[in-house]
Every structure is written in C-alpha cells, then in structure tokens.
PDB file of C-alpha atoms in Angstrom:
ATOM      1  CA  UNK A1074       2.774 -25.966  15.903  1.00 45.00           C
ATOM      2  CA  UNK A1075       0.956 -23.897  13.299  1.00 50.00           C
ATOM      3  CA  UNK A1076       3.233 -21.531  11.255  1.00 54.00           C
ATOM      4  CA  UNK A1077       1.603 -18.044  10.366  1.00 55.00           C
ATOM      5  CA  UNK A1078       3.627 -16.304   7.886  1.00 59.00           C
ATOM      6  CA  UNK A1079       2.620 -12.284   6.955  1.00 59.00           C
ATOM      7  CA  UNK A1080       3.409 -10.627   3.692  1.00 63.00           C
ATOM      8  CA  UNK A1081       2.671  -6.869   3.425  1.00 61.00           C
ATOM      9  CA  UNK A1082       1.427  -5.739   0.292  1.00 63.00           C
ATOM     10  CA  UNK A1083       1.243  -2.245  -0.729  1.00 63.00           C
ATOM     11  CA  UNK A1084      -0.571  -0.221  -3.530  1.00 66.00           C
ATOM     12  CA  UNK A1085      -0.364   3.265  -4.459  1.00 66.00           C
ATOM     13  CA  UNK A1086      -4.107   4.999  -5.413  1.00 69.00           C
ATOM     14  CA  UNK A1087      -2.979   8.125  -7.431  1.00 69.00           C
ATOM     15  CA  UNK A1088      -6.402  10.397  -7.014  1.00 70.00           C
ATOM     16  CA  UNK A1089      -6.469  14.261  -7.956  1.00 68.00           C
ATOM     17  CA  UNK A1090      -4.918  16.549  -5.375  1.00 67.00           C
ATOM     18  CA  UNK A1091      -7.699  18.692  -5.483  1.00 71.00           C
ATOM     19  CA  UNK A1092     -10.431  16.258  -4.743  1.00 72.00           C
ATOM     20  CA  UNK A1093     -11.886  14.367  -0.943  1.00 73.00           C
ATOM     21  CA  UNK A1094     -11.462  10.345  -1.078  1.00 72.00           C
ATOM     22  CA  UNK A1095     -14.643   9.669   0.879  1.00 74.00           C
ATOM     23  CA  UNK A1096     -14.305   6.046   0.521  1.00 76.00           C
ATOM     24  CA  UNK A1097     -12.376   3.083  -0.087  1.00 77.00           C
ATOM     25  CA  UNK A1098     -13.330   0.181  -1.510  1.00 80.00           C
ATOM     26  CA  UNK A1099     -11.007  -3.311  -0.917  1.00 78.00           C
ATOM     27  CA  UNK A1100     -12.194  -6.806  -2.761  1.00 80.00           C
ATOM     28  CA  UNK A1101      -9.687  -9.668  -1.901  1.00 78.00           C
ATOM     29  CA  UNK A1102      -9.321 -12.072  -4.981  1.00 79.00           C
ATOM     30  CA  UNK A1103      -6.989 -15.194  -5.093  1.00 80.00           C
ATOM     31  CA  UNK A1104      -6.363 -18.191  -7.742  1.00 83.00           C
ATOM     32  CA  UNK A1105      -4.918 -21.144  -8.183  1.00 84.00           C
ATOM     33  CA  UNK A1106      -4.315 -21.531  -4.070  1.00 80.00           C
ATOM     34  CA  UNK A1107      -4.342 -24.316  -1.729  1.00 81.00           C
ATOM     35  CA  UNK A1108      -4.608 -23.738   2.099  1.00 78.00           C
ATOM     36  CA  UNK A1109      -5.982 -20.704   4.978  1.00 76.00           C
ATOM     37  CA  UNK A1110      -5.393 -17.377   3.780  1.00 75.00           C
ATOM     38  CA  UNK A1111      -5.614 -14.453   6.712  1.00 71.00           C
ATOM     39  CA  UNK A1112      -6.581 -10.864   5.416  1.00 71.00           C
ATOM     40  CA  UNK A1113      -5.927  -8.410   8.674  1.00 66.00           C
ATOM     41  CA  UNK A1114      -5.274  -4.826   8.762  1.00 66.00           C
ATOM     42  CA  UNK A1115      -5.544  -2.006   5.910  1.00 70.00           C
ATOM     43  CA  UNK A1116      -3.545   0.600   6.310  1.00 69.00           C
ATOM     44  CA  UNK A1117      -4.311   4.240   4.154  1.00 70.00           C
ATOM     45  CA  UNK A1118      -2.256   6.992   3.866  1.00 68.00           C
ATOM     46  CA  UNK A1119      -0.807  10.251   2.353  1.00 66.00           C
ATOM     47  CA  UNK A1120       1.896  10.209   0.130  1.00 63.00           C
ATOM     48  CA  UNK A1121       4.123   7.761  -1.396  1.00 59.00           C
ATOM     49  CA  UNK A1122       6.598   6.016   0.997  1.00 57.00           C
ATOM     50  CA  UNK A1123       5.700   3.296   3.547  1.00 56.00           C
ATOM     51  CA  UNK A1124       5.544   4.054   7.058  1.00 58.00           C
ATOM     52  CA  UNK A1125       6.030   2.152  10.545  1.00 56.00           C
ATOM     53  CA  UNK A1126       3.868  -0.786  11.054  1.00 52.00           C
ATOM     54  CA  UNK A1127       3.530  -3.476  13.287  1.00 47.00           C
ATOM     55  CA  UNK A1128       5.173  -6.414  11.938  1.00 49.00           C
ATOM     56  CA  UNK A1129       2.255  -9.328  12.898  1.00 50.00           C
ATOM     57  CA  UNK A1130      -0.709  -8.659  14.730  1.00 52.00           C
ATOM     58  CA  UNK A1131       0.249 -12.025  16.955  1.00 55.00           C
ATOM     59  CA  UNK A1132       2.708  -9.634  18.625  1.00 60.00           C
ATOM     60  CA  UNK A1133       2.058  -7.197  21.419  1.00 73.00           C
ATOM     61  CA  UNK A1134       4.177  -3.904  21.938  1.00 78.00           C
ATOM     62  CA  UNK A1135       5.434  -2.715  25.070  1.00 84.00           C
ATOM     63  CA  UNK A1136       7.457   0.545  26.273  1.00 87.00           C
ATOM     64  CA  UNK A1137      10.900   0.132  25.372  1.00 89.00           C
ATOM     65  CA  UNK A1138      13.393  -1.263  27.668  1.00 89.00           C
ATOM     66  CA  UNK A1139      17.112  -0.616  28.055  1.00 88.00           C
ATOM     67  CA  UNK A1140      18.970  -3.090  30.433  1.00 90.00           C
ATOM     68  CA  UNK A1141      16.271  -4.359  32.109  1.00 88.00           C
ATOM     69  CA  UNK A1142      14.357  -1.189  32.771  1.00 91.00           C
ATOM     70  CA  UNK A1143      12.083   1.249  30.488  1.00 90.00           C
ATOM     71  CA  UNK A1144      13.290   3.993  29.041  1.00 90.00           C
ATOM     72  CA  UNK A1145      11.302   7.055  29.995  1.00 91.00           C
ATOM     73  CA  UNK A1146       9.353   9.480  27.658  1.00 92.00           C
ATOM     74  CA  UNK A1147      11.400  10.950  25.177  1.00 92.00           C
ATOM     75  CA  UNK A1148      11.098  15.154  24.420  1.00 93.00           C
ATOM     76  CA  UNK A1149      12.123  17.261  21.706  1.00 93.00           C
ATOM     77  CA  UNK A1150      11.586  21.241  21.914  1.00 93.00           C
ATOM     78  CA  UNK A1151      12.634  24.152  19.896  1.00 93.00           C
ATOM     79  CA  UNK A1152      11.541  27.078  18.493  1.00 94.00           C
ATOM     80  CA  UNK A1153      10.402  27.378  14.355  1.00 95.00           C
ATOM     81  CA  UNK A1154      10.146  30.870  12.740  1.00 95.00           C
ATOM     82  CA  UNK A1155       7.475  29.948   9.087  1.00 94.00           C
ATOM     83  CA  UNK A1156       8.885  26.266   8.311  1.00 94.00           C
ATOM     84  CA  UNK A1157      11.308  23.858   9.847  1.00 94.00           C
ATOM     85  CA  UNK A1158      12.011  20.325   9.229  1.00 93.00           C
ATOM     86  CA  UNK A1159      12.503  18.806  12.728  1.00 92.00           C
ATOM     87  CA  UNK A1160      14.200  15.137  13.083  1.00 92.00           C
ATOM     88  CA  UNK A1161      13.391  13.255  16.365  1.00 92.00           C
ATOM     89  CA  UNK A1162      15.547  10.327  17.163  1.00 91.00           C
ATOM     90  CA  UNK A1163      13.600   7.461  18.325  1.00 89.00           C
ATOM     91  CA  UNK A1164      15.843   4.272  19.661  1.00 89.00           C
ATOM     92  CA  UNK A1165      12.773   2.321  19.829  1.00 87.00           C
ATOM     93  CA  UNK A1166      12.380  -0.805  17.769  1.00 86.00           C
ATOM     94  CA  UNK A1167       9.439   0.246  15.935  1.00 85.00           C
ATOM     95  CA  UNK A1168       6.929   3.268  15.245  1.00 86.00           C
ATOM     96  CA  UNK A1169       5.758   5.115  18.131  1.00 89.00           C
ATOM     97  CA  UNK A1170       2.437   7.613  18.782  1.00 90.00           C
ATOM     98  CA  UNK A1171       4.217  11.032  18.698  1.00 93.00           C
ATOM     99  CA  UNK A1172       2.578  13.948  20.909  1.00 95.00           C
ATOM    100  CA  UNK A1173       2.657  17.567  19.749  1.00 96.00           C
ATOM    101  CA  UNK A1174       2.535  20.624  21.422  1.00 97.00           C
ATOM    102  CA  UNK A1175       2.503  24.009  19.678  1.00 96.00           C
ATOM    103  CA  UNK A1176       3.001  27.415  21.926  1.00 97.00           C
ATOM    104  CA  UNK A1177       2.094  30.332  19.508  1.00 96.00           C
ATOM    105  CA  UNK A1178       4.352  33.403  19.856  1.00 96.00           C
ATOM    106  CA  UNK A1179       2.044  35.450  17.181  1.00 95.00           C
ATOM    107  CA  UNK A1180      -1.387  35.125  16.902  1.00 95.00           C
ATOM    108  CA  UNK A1181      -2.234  32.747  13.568  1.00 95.00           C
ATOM    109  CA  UNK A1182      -5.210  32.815  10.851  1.00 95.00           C
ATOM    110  CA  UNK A1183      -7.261  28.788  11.434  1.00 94.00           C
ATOM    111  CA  UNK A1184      -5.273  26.054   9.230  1.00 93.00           C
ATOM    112  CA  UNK A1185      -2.275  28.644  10.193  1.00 94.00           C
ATOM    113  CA  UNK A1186      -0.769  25.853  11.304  1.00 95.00           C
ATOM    114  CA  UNK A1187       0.230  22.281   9.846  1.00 95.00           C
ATOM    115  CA  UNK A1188       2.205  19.422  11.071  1.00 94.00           C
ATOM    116  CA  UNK A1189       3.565  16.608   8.383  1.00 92.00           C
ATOM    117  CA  UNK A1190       6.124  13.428   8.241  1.00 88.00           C
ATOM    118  CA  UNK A1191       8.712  13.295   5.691  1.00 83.00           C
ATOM    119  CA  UNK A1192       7.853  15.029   2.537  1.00 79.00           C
ATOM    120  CA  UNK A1193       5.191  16.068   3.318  1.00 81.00           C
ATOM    121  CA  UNK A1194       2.574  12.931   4.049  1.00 83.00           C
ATOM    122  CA  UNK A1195       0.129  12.591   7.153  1.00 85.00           C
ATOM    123  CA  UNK A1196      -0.280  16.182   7.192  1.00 90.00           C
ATOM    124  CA  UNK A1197      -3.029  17.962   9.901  1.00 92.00           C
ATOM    125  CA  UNK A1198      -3.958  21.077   9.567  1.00 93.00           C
ATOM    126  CA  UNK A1199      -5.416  23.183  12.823  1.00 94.00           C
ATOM    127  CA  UNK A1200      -8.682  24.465  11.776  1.00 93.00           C
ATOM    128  CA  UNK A1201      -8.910  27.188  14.774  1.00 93.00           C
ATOM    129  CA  UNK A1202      -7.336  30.288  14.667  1.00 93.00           C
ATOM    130  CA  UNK A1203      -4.715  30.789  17.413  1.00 94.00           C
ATOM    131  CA  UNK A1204      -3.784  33.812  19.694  1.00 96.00           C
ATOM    132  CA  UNK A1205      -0.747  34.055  21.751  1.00 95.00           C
ATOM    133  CA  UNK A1206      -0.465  32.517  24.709  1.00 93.00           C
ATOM    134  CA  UNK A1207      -2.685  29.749  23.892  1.00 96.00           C
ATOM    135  CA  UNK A1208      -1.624  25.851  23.460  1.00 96.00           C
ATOM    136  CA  UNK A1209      -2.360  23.116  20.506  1.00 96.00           C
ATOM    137  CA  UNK A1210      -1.927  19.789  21.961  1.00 96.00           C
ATOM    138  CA  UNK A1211      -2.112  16.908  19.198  1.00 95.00           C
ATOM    139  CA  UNK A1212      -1.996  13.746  21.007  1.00 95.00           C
ATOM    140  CA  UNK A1213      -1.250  10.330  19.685  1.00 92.00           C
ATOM    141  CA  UNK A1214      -1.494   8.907  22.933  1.00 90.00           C
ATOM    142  CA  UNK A1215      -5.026  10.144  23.841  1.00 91.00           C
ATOM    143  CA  UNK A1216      -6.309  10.411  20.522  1.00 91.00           C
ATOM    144  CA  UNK A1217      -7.633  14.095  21.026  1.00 93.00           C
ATOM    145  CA  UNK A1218      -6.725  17.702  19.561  1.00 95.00           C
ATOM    146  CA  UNK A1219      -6.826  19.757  22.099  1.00 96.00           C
ATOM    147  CA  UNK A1220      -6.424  23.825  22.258  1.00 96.00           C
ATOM    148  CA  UNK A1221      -5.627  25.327  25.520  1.00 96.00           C
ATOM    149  CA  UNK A1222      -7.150  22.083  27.273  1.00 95.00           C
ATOM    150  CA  UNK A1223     -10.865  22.276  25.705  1.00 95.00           C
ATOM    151  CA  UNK A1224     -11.471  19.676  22.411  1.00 95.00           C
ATOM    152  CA  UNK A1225     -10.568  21.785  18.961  1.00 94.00           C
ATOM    153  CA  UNK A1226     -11.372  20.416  15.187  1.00 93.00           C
ATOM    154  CA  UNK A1227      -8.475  19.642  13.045  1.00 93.00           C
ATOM    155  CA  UNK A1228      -8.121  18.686   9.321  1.00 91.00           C
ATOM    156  CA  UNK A1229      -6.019  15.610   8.924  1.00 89.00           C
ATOM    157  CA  UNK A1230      -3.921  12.305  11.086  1.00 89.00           C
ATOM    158  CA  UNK A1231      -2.470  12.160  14.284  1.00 89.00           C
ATOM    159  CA  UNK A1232       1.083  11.881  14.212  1.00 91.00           C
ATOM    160  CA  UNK A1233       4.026   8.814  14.476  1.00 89.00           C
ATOM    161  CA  UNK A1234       7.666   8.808  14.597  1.00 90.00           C
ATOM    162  CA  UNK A1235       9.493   6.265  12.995  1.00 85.00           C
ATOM    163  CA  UNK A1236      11.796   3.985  14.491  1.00 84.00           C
ATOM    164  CA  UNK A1237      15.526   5.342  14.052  1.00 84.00           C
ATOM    165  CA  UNK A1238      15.025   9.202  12.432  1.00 86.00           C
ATOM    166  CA  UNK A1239      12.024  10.787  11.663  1.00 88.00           C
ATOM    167  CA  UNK A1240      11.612  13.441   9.987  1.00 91.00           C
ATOM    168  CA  UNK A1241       8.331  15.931  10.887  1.00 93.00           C
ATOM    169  CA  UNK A1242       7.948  19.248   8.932  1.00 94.00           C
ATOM    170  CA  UNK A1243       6.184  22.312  11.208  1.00 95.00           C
ATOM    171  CA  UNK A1244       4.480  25.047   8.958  1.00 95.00           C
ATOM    172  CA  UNK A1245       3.025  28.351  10.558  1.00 96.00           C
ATOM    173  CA  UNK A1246       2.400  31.274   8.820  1.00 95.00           C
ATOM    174  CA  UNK A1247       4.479  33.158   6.797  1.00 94.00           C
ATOM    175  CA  UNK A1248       7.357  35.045   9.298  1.00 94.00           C
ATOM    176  CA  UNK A1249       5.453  33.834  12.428  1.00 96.00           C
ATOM    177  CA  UNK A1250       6.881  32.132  15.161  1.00 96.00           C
ATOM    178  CA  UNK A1251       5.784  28.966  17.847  1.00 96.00           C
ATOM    179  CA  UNK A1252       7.995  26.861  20.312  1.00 96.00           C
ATOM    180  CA  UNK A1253       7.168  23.308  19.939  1.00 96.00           C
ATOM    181  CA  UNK A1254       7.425  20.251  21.898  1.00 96.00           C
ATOM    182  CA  UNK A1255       7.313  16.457  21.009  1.00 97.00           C
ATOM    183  CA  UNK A1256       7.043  13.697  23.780  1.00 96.00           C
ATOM    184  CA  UNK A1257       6.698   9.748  22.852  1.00 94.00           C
ATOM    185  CA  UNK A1258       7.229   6.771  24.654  1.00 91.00           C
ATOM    186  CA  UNK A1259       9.617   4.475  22.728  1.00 90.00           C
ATOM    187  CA  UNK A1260       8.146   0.994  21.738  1.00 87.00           C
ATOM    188  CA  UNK A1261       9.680  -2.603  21.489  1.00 85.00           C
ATOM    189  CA  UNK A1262       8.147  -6.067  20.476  1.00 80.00           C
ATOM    190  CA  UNK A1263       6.754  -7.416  23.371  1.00 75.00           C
ATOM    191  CA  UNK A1264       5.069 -11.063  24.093  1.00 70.00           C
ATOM    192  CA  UNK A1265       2.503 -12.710  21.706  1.00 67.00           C
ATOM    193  CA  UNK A1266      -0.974 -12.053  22.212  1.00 59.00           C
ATOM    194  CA  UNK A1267      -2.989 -14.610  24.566  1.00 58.00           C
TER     195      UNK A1267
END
C-alpha cells in the first residue's frame, strides 16, 4: 500500500495596500531529493493567519453527521447598527461555505457594505448601492452575489466559517442599520475519493 504524506507550506507576500495583485507567479524548486513529489492546491488570501483547509485532497467531505444522522443547516440572525463582529459556532469538523444575507433597514451608498473574517481578511465589498427593502444574498453554496434575486457585482471572496468559532466582521455605513442572516451546512471528513 502506497503511503501519501501532505505537508502544507505557507508564505506570506507583503505587497502595498494600495496597489491590485493581478497575478501570481509559483515556480516549484527542490534539491538533494530522492522519490515522487505531489504539488496540489494553492491557496491565496487576505491577511495574515491561515484559514480552514481540507486536510488531503484523497479525502471527500460530506454534511456533518451527529449519531447517525445529518445535522441540518445551521442559521445565525441579528441585527448590526455601523459595525459588529459576529461569531458563528460551527460543530463541524472542518471549514464550511458560509451564506450571507443582508436586509437593509436604510438605504446605503455602493461598497456601503462589507463582509470580512477575523481581522479583517477575505473581505467583499457590495459594489451596488442598496435601498430598503431590498436583499444581498452572498452565497458560498451557489457561488453567486445576488441582490433582490437578479446577479449583482461585488468586490472581493465569498465567505467560510471555520470549524469551532468564527469570527465575521459586518460593516455598513456609518449609523445605518441591516438584519443579517448566515446559513451553512456543517462538514465532516467523509470517504476517500474513488
């Protein structure tokens, strides 16, 4: 039986704030090695903590089971008045695709309105201005931005939550108000792939 052993390796590319990366370039170099080396998967990102990640890409994921049976989709609502730090609990086993919805109570300038994890990495900013009444729908899931059911441009990543807590910073505009809802489906490790 063939034993395939994965080591993460991360780097941190400090590039002015100001500036657009608009590409990335990766060479792979080794020395002095004996044997099959496997390069898989780059991951890029804001800021400068690791996120969630799946451990090998041998295993699958599937929706998270508690005994015997899966756990349903997990929400999160509240209201947030300029900025809030929200923390979802997710008692998954690994990351999960995080859905967000955003119900303006004030209307809201375009880029009013910016989602991030943590400290402030894998931020989006919503580049159409909002009204009351209408809906933002950022969804993991689907992979689509959405406002009030039609496609909408944003700036920026869809969003995660971590396994365990995860922390998710909501910014509107100054003294404006939105409720919010999050919905995810917790993951597991699931079977190896065929």
């Amino acid at each position: 039986m063939l034993s395939v052993s994965f080591t993460r390796f991360a780097e941190t590319i400090h590039c002015k704030e100001e500036k657009r990366v608009v590409s990335i370039t990766v060479k792979l170099l080794l020395e002095d090695c004996t044997g099959t080396v496997y390069f898989t998967d780059i991951q890029a990102q804001e800021g400068d903590r690791l996120t969630g990640y799946t451990i090998n890409t041998e295993t699958m994921l599937e929706k998270f089971r508690q005994n015997n049976s899966i756990v349903p989709v997990r929400f999160y609502n509240g209201v947030v008045r300029s900025s809030e730090t929200i923390i979802l609990f997710n008692l998954g086993k690994t990351s999960a695709g995080l859905d967000c919805h955003i119900y303006p109570i004030q209307g809201m300038q375009a880029g009013g309105i910016e989602l991030s994890q943590g400290a402030g990495a894998h931020k989006v900013k919503f580049k159409d201005s909002i009204n009351p009444g209408d809906t933002l729908s950022l969804l993991a899931s689907t992979r689509q931005c959405l406002k009030n059911g039609s496609p909408s441009e944003k700036e920026g990543f869809f969003q995660y939550t971590a396994a365990s807590d995860s922390k998710h910073v909501v910014k509107l505009e100054d003294r404006k108000s939105a409720r919010v809802l999050f919905e995810f489906q917790e993951m597991q490790e699931g079977s190896e792939r065929p």
